[in-house]
Amino acid sequence: MADGRTALMLARAAGLRQGDRVLVEAAAGGVGSLLVQLAARAGATVVAAAGGPAKVTTLRAGRLDVVVDYRQPGWTDRVRDAVGAVDVVFDGVGGPLAREAFGLLDPGGRMLSFGLASGTWADIPAESAAARGVTLLRPRPGPDELRALTEAALAEGAAGRLRPLIGRRFPLERAAEAHAAIEARETMGKTLLDVR
């Protein structure tokens, strides 16, 4: 529910269009995997970036346009070789990776940050963005809009148009193990606790 609402909010704020080249960081995560679906449905060329071979393999199985491992040196070169610059960056990692992704944006591009998997938010100065002709979007929906986004996300899920990636399941008594796996960034999509 929360990830679907967030993904819809970000996709709408970005104003995704047919032909956009869209970089989704943390594309194997809860919000990222939904953003990949929304961008593809909008007719964008999707560049899915994730950390580690297992996540890259999972994303490649989804037949995406371009999949890169952002833990590998030169990942931005691989993006440029595949699509040139990008029009939209959905930043789910923050820190130095966000700055690298920012460098891939064409003038007129849009960058939206939704996570800080690196431990810090993206620290792109507004002046740097303005000098490059890039818009930093920070949607801040009010309560009514959050409710509408939640209802839309649930409707999209019920209709099968928005499908969460379920990575791992743990019995409730192993909740500490589940949290450790999430903290170590070993999980994909949503991690579920089964209550029996």
mmCIF file of C-alpha atoms in Angstrom:
data_model
loop_
_atom_site.group_PDB
_atom_site.id
_atom_site.type_symbol
_atom_site.label_atom_id
_atom_site.label_comp_id
_atom_site.label_asym_id
_atom_site.label_seq_id
_atom_site.Cartn_x
_atom_site.Cartn_y
_atom_site.Cartn_z
ATOM 1 C CA MET A 1 0.000 0.000 0.000
ATOM 2 C CA ALA A 2 2.647 2.556 1.019
ATOM 3 C CA ASP A 3 5.061 1.624 -1.773
ATOM 4 C CA GLY A 4 2.308 1.723 -4.383
ATOM 5 C CA ARG A 5 1.172 5.133 -3.173
ATOM 6 C CA THR A 6 4.761 6.421 -3.238
ATOM 7 C CA ALA A 7 5.481 5.022 -6.700
ATOM 8 C CA LEU A 8 2.298 6.546 -8.157
ATOM 9 C CA MET A 9 3.072 9.901 -6.522
ATOM 10 C CA LEU A 10 6.611 9.934 -7.960
ATOM 11 C CA ALA A 11 5.543 8.793 -11.431
ATOM 12 C CA ARG A 12 2.848 11.461 -11.603
ATOM 13 C CA ALA A 13 5.191 14.176 -10.315
ATOM 14 C CA ALA A 14 7.782 13.211 -12.944
ATOM 15 C CA GLY A 15 5.195 13.563 -15.702
ATOM 16 C CA LEU A 16 6.408 10.410 -17.454
ATOM 17 C CA ARG A 17 5.977 10.518 -21.234
ATOM 18 C CA GLN A 18 6.291 8.122 -24.139
ATOM 19 C CA GLY A 19 9.944 7.986 -25.173
ATOM 20 C CA ASP A 20 11.414 9.237 -21.887
ATOM 21 C CA ARG A 21 14.619 7.516 -20.817
ATOM 22 C CA VAL A 22 14.074 6.727 -17.150
ATOM 23 C CA LEU A 23 16.717 5.574 -14.672
ATOM 24 C CA VAL A 24 15.302 3.796 -11.627
ATOM 25 C CA GLU A 25 17.832 3.260 -8.843
ATOM 26 C CA ALA A 26 17.068 0.506 -6.336
ATOM 27 C CA ALA A 27 14.952 -1.027 -9.108
ATOM 28 C CA ALA A 28 14.757 -4.357 -7.278
ATOM 29 C CA GLY A 29 13.317 -2.689 -4.171
ATOM 30 C CA GLY A 30 9.710 -2.204 -3.123
ATOM 31 C CA VAL A 31 9.163 1.272 -4.593
ATOM 32 C CA GLY A 32 11.742 0.846 -7.361
ATOM 33 C CA SER A 33 10.161 -2.304 -8.779
ATOM 34 C CA LEU A 34 6.803 -0.503 -8.997
ATOM 35 C CA LEU A 35 8.396 2.555 -10.630
ATOM 36 C CA VAL A 36 9.893 0.259 -13.271
ATOM 37 C CA GLN A 37 6.386 -1.008 -14.078
ATOM 38 C CA LEU A 38 4.870 2.483 -14.198
ATOM 39 C CA ALA A 39 7.652 3.866 -16.410
ATOM 40 C CA ALA A 40 7.369 0.945 -18.832
ATOM 41 C CA ARG A 41 3.598 1.346 -18.973
ATOM 42 C CA ALA A 42 4.064 5.054 -19.797
ATOM 43 C CA GLY A 43 6.131 4.041 -22.842
ATOM 44 C CA ALA A 44 9.502 5.014 -21.383
ATOM 45 C CA THR A 45 12.808 3.282 -22.000
ATOM 46 C CA VAL A 46 13.610 1.883 -18.554
ATOM 47 C CA VAL A 47 17.120 1.687 -17.160
ATOM 48 C CA ALA A 48 16.948 -0.458 -14.031
ATOM 49 C CA ALA A 49 19.875 -0.053 -11.647
ATOM 50 C CA ALA A 50 20.385 -2.355 -8.682
ATOM 51 C CA GLY A 51 23.198 -3.405 -6.387
ATOM 52 C CA GLY A 52 24.565 -6.907 -6.786
ATOM 53 C CA PRO A 53 24.379 -9.832 -9.195
ATOM 54 C CA ALA A 54 21.284 -11.492 -7.698
ATOM 55 C CA LYS A 55 19.225 -8.322 -8.070
ATOM 56 C CA VAL A 56 20.519 -7.730 -11.592
ATOM 57 C CA THR A 57 19.638 -11.310 -12.567
ATOM 58 C CA THR A 58 16.094 -10.897 -11.208
ATOM 59 C CA LEU A 59 15.634 -7.642 -13.123
ATOM 60 C CA ARG A 60 17.013 -9.099 -16.358
ATOM 61 C CA ALA A 61 14.455 -11.895 -16.117
ATOM 62 C CA GLY A 62 11.809 -9.176 -16.384
ATOM 63 C CA ARG A 63 13.061 -8.302 -19.885
ATOM 64 C CA LEU A 64 13.731 -4.661 -19.132
ATOM 65 C CA ASP A 65 15.385 -2.352 -21.649
ATOM 66 C CA VAL A 66 18.669 -1.916 -19.735
ATOM 67 C CA VAL A 67 19.832 -3.384 -16.420
ATOM 68 C CA VAL A 68 23.023 -2.282 -14.661
ATOM 69 C CA ASP A 69 24.741 -3.101 -11.387
ATOM 70 C CA TYR A 70 25.531 0.231 -9.756
ATOM 71 C CA ARG A 71 28.096 -1.434 -7.505
ATOM 72 C CA GLN A 72 30.275 -2.095 -10.537
ATOM 73 C CA PRO A 73 32.743 0.600 -11.627
ATOM 74 C CA GLY A 74 31.745 2.373 -14.803
ATOM 75 C CA TRP A 75 28.021 1.700 -14.430
ATOM 76 C CA THR A 76 27.176 5.187 -15.713
ATOM 77 C CA ASP A 77 29.260 4.520 -18.839
ATOM 78 C CA ARG A 78 27.133 1.431 -19.514
ATOM 79 C CA VAL A 79 23.984 3.534 -19.165
ATOM 80 C CA ARG A 80 25.355 6.157 -21.583
ATOM 81 C CA ASP A 81 26.378 3.463 -24.063
ATOM 82 C CA ALA A 82 22.871 1.995 -23.965
ATOM 83 C CA VAL A 83 20.624 5.092 -23.975
ATOM 84 C CA GLY A 84 22.796 8.201 -23.957
ATOM 85 C CA ALA A 85 21.623 10.622 -21.285
ATOM 86 C CA VAL A 86 18.408 10.146 -19.313
ATOM 87 C CA ASP A 87 15.336 12.328 -18.892
ATOM 88 C CA VAL A 88 14.235 11.156 -15.443
ATOM 89 C CA VAL A 89 16.114 9.782 -12.431
ATOM 90 C CA PHE A 90 14.200 8.115 -9.617
ATOM 91 C CA ASP A 91 16.816 8.121 -6.851
ATOM 92 C CA GLY A 92 16.266 5.447 -4.236
ATOM 93 C CA VAL A 93 19.872 5.271 -3.018
ATOM 94 C CA GLY A 94 21.100 8.810 -2.342
ATOM 95 C CA GLY A 95 24.689 9.679 -1.442
ATOM 96 C CA PRO A 96 27.446 9.436 -4.058
ATOM 97 C CA LEU A 97 25.324 7.212 -6.311
ATOM 98 C CA ALA A 98 22.701 9.945 -6.585
ATOM 99 C CA ARG A 99 25.384 12.405 -7.685
ATOM 100 C CA GLU A 100 26.561 9.954 -10.368
ATOM 101 C CA ALA A 101 22.984 9.477 -11.582
ATOM 102 C CA PHE A 102 22.462 13.257 -11.625
ATOM 103 C CA GLY A 103 25.363 13.471 -14.073
ATOM 104 C CA LEU A 104 23.397 11.305 -16.523
ATOM 105 C CA LEU A 105 20.530 13.786 -16.844
ATOM 106 C CA ASP A 106 20.049 15.817 -19.997
ATOM 107 C CA PRO A 107 19.021 19.490 -19.763
ATOM 108 C CA GLY A 108 15.289 19.508 -19.099
ATOM 109 C CA GLY A 109 15.644 16.348 -17.011
ATOM 110 C CA ARG A 110 13.843 15.633 -13.761
ATOM 111 C CA MET A 111 15.234 14.037 -10.607
ATOM 112 C CA LEU A 112 13.123 12.705 -7.751
ATOM 113 C CA SER A 113 14.602 11.189 -4.579
ATOM 114 C CA PHE A 114 12.597 8.635 -2.634
ATOM 115 C CA GLY A 115 15.146 6.720 -0.578
ATOM 116 C CA LEU A 116 18.506 6.720 1.079
ATOM 117 C CA ALA A 117 19.703 3.131 0.893
ATOM 118 C CA SER A 118 23.265 4.511 1.035
ATOM 119 C CA GLY A 119 22.532 6.080 4.414
ATOM 120 C CA THR A 120 22.270 9.682 3.200
ATOM 121 C CA TRP A 121 19.890 11.608 0.981
ATOM 122 C CA ALA A 122 20.970 12.976 -2.372
ATOM 123 C CA ASP A 123 22.727 16.273 -1.756
ATOM 124 C CA ILE A 124 22.355 17.886 -5.155
ATOM 125 C CA PRO A 125 22.466 21.669 -4.678
ATOM 126 C CA ALA A 126 19.583 23.519 -6.313
ATOM 127 C CA GLU A 127 22.127 25.827 -7.962
ATOM 128 C CA SER A 128 23.874 22.881 -9.655
ATOM 129 C CA ALA A 129 20.560 21.574 -10.939
ATOM 130 C CA ALA A 130 19.541 25.000 -12.250
ATOM 131 C CA ALA A 131 22.903 25.466 -13.987
ATOM 132 C CA ARG A 132 22.369 22.175 -15.832
ATOM 133 C CA GLY A 133 18.697 22.824 -16.596
ATOM 134 C CA VAL A 134 17.569 19.951 -14.361
ATOM 135 C CA THR A 135 14.496 20.121 -12.134
ATOM 136 C CA LEU A 136 14.696 18.577 -8.666
ATOM 137 C CA LEU A 137 11.153 17.498 -7.826
ATOM 138 C CA ARG A 138 10.088 16.946 -4.233
ATOM 139 C CA PRO A 139 6.374 16.152 -4.167
ATOM 140 C CA ARG A 140 4.697 16.815 -0.836
ATOM 141 C CA PRO A 141 1.116 15.566 -1.077
ATOM 142 C CA GLY A 142 -1.480 16.610 1.457
ATOM 143 C CA PRO A 143 -3.770 14.177 3.288
ATOM 144 C CA ASP A 144 -6.468 14.183 0.591
ATOM 145 C CA GLU A 145 -3.964 13.479 -2.166
ATOM 146 C CA LEU A 146 -2.343 10.699 -0.085
ATOM 147 C CA ARG A 147 -5.750 9.095 0.331
ATOM 148 C CA ALA A 148 -6.442 9.321 -3.414
ATOM 149 C CA LEU A 149 -2.991 7.883 -4.223
ATOM 150 C CA THR A 150 -3.554 5.008 -1.776
ATOM 151 C CA GLU A 151 -6.935 4.223 -3.338
ATOM 152 C CA ALA A 152 -5.421 4.378 -6.837
ATOM 153 C CA ALA A 153 -2.528 2.095 -5.858
ATOM 154 C CA LEU A 154 -4.877 -0.474 -4.346
ATOM 155 C CA ALA A 155 -7.117 -0.334 -7.435
ATOM 156 C CA GLU A 156 -4.104 -0.805 -9.733
ATOM 157 C CA GLY A 157 -2.972 -3.762 -7.625
ATOM 158 C CA ALA A 158 -6.436 -5.337 -7.583
ATOM 159 C CA ALA A 159 -6.619 -4.989 -11.373
ATOM 160 C CA GLY A 160 -3.210 -6.663 -11.754
ATOM 161 C CA ARG A 161 -1.625 -3.579 -13.335
ATOM 162 C CA LEU A 162 0.743 -2.969 -10.415
ATOM 163 C CA ARG A 163 2.435 -6.052 -9.006
ATOM 164 C CA PRO A 164 4.682 -5.959 -5.951
ATOM 165 C CA LEU A 165 7.910 -7.926 -6.048
ATOM 166 C CA ILE A 166 7.938 -10.313 -3.086
ATOM 167 C CA GLY A 167 11.542 -11.212 -2.356
ATOM 168 C CA ARG A 168 11.601 -13.250 0.847
ATOM 169 C CA ARG A 169 9.253 -14.530 3.502
ATOM 170 C CA PHE A 170 10.105 -15.185 7.129
ATOM 171 C CA PRO A 171 8.006 -16.674 9.925
ATOM 172 C CA LEU A 172 7.156 -14.051 12.536
ATOM 173 C CA GLU A 173 9.490 -15.621 15.091
ATOM 174 C CA ARG A 174 12.403 -14.858 12.707
ATOM 175 C CA ALA A 175 11.559 -11.156 12.436
ATOM 176 C CA ALA A 176 15.016 -10.159 13.701
ATOM 177 C CA GLU A 177 16.598 -12.175 10.870
ATOM 178 C CA ALA A 178 14.307 -10.456 8.359
ATOM 179 C CA HIS A 179 15.308 -7.025 9.666
ATOM 180 C CA ALA A 180 18.991 -7.958 9.498
ATOM 181 C CA ALA A 181 18.600 -9.064 5.868
ATOM 182 C CA ILE A 182 16.867 -5.793 4.987
ATOM 183 C CA GLU A 183 19.532 -3.735 6.778
ATOM 184 C CA ALA A 184 22.286 -5.637 4.953
ATOM 185 C CA ARG A 185 20.506 -4.870 1.644
ATOM 186 C CA GLU A 186 20.266 -8.591 0.873
ATOM 187 C CA THR A 187 16.569 -8.499 0.054
ATOM 188 C CA MET A 188 14.569 -7.667 -3.062
ATOM 189 C CA GLY A 189 11.154 -6.092 -3.252
ATOM 190 C CA LYS A 190 9.083 -6.625 -0.169
ATOM 191 C CA THR A 191 10.093 -8.897 2.684
ATOM 192 C CA LEU A 192 7.092 -10.484 4.361
ATOM 193 C CA LEU A 193 6.574 -11.816 7.861
ATOM 194 C CA ASP A 194 4.169 -14.750 7.907
ATOM 195 C CA VAL A 195 1.826 -14.796 10.887
ATOM 196 C CA ARG A 196 0.324 -18.212 11.505
#
